[in-house]
Amino acid sequence: MSSFKCDVLIIGSGIAALQTALYASQTKKVMMVTKTNVRTSNTYLAQGGVAAAHAPNDHVESHVQDTMEAGEYHNNREAVTHLVTSGITAVNTLLSQGMKFDCNEYNQLVYGLEGAHSERRILHCKGDSTGKELAEFLLNQIQHTSIVVKENEMVVDLLIAKDGTCIGAVTRDGNNALQKYYATHTVIASGGCGMLYPYSTNSQNATGDGFALALKVGARLKDMEFNQFHPTGLYINGKVRGLVSEAVRGEGAILRNQDGIPIMEGIHRLQDLAPRHIVAQTIFSHMKKGQQIFLDTSMIKNFNKRFPAITALCERYDLDWRQGKIPVAPASHFIMGGIETDEQGRTNVNGLYAVGEVACTGVHGANRLASNSLLEGLVFGRELGMMLQHCPLQNIQINMEAYKDECKRPLLPTIQELQQNMFLYAGIVRNDEGLRTLSHWLQQFSLSTLLEESFQSLSKEEVTKAFMVLTAISIANSARLRKESRGAHNRNDCCNESASWQNASIIITQSHVEGSVVYEQVKA
Ligand code: SIN
């Protein structure tokens, strides 16, 4: 096994990872490892854009209020205010660096509208390729730095010193060889876990790796029951093939059933632009009755010019977008919970940080507002990078317990089984009976072994499944404990919000009782 040393090790290559790397590298030696390649990430797939109260007539308070309302007031208001305020600075910095957001013929920025926003405030690039353009912009900057990027390297374990400090990670590289990275600061920026579900808008890499790695070394996971289903995945032959951006409804598209009846009328004052969980749940209830749901896009002029990526996606599946009738279904999209951090990305484990979707700063509450995720990566990545930039240089004390090179081989499910059970029991609608069934099913995969053993003798495929199981159990048990419906967590056995759950969070830690993970419920 070769070993490397750096000041900052970053796991992942989405927008939060890139921002952190760029800022930290101004004074620190930064290495970045990514599971496949730097262009396979949820950032790269993001269509909508960057939400920012940037337009002359927009206000920070209005963006804060929309974020809180979408999050069903489960958000940390201070963190939201910080996100929104710093978001304007982050956008201005990008513009001053030469980032090109879409402009009109007078060279003025064009602001799009998406669900639950009360203003047009979404900055976008090349219509619906914002994530890709932003990622390329940041990747180009990375080329002019000393940052070392390692592709096709999957982190299988974090390294922990005897005093509990995280001092790096072990990876399996593209040739299946193990590599050791020692770092003063280790940043998890590995994104979410949309691939735990059979219908997802996410990249293939979103298998919950970061949550599981963190849980294994004693970090706290928070709000894992809040999983957002995007209302409009492109639905062809029973499969979700990609995303149809909410910006399409922002331009006037209407959700209709197969008879042409608009389904959002009378459901919410914002109708088709209601918060995502409400639209997703409405579509799901119609689909359960055997209906097919379509986006009527007939009113959008020059659809292919405004949405070239969606047009290309439709064409890839031989769908004639000119008909103005795009079949859609809800798909797993984003997790609001994650590794608990402060606004600088610090976790409860010394030397370990988390940023982006994998982190939980409390900004998204029970449901994320559209286009606040690229914003989150920009703002909190910059903040963490700047903090690391100013951390004094330290020598790592490599005094760890002997790192085991063998581990007990865990029993693991197939990915398909796991996805089906997650959708069935911890999907858009949940209840105690289903969640209990799911938890019991997951218990058979020797959770204590998965939590305690090193994964270095497992194949990448086995490690992926092990990460998925640990993330799934965190979601299942959190969802079981939260006996109310709030935001994206929708239970048909406790249908309403409950005052006793207002401002309460479920924290998951690694301690064991009879082989299962212990959960604590804390009031924020
Ligand atoms: C979308 O374009 O609808 C997705 C953007 C987001 O999830 O914020």
XYZ file of N, CA and C in Angstrom, residues 50 52 56 70 74 81-82 104 117 122 127 138 188 193 235 250 275 316 357 390 426 444 487 524:
72
model
N -28.638 28.476 -9.596
C -28.199 28.941 -8.280
C -29.218 29.977 -7.814
N -30.275 32.973 -5.646
C -29.604 34.042 -4.878
C -30.457 35.302 -4.949
N -31.931 43.316 -8.451
C -32.044 44.604 -7.752
C -33.289 44.704 -6.862
N -40.416 26.476 2.704
C -40.244 25.179 2.031
C -39.758 24.139 3.037
N -38.336 23.799 9.907
C -37.423 22.931 10.650
C -35.997 23.468 10.504
N -30.009 32.463 7.058
C -29.689 33.873 6.816
C -28.242 33.987 6.324
N -27.395 33.182 6.940
C -25.989 33.187 6.543
C -25.842 32.712 5.088
N -29.842 38.494 -20.943
C -30.731 38.841 -22.054
C -29.943 39.613 -23.120
N -40.510 29.680 -4.694
C -39.806 30.977 -4.644
C -40.829 32.068 -4.917
N -33.376 32.672 -9.854
C -32.485 31.551 -10.160
C -31.563 31.928 -11.321
N -29.198 27.752 -20.323
C -30.575 27.284 -20.098
C -30.668 26.370 -18.911
N -15.107 25.793 -12.298
C -14.248 25.557 -11.125
C -13.125 24.570 -11.460
N -15.259 15.418 4.073
C -16.192 14.580 3.313
C -17.094 15.506 2.504
N -27.416 10.407 -1.350
C -27.686 8.967 -1.359
C -28.919 8.631 -2.197
N -40.066 10.068 -17.042
C -40.514 8.705 -16.750
C -40.849 7.987 -18.059
N -41.551 26.651 -13.772
C -41.328 28.086 -13.575
C -41.658 28.882 -14.830
N -44.331 23.835 -2.908
C -43.102 23.148 -2.478
C -43.049 21.721 -3.018
N -32.952 11.496 -26.513
C -32.203 10.246 -26.272
C -33.178 9.084 -26.071
N -24.063 18.420 0.156
C -25.253 17.624 0.468
C -25.034 16.660 1.623
N -6.668 29.297 6.797
C -6.086 30.026 7.928
C -5.714 29.133 9.105
N -39.623 3.249 2.935
C -39.100 4.547 3.387
C -39.125 5.532 2.223
N -30.489 -7.871 9.469
C -29.847 -9.149 9.132
C -28.447 -8.957 8.539
N -42.670 18.297 6.005
C -41.884 18.438 4.787
C -41.850 17.131 4.016
N -33.588 21.080 19.322
C -32.541 22.000 18.825
C -32.390 23.158 19.803
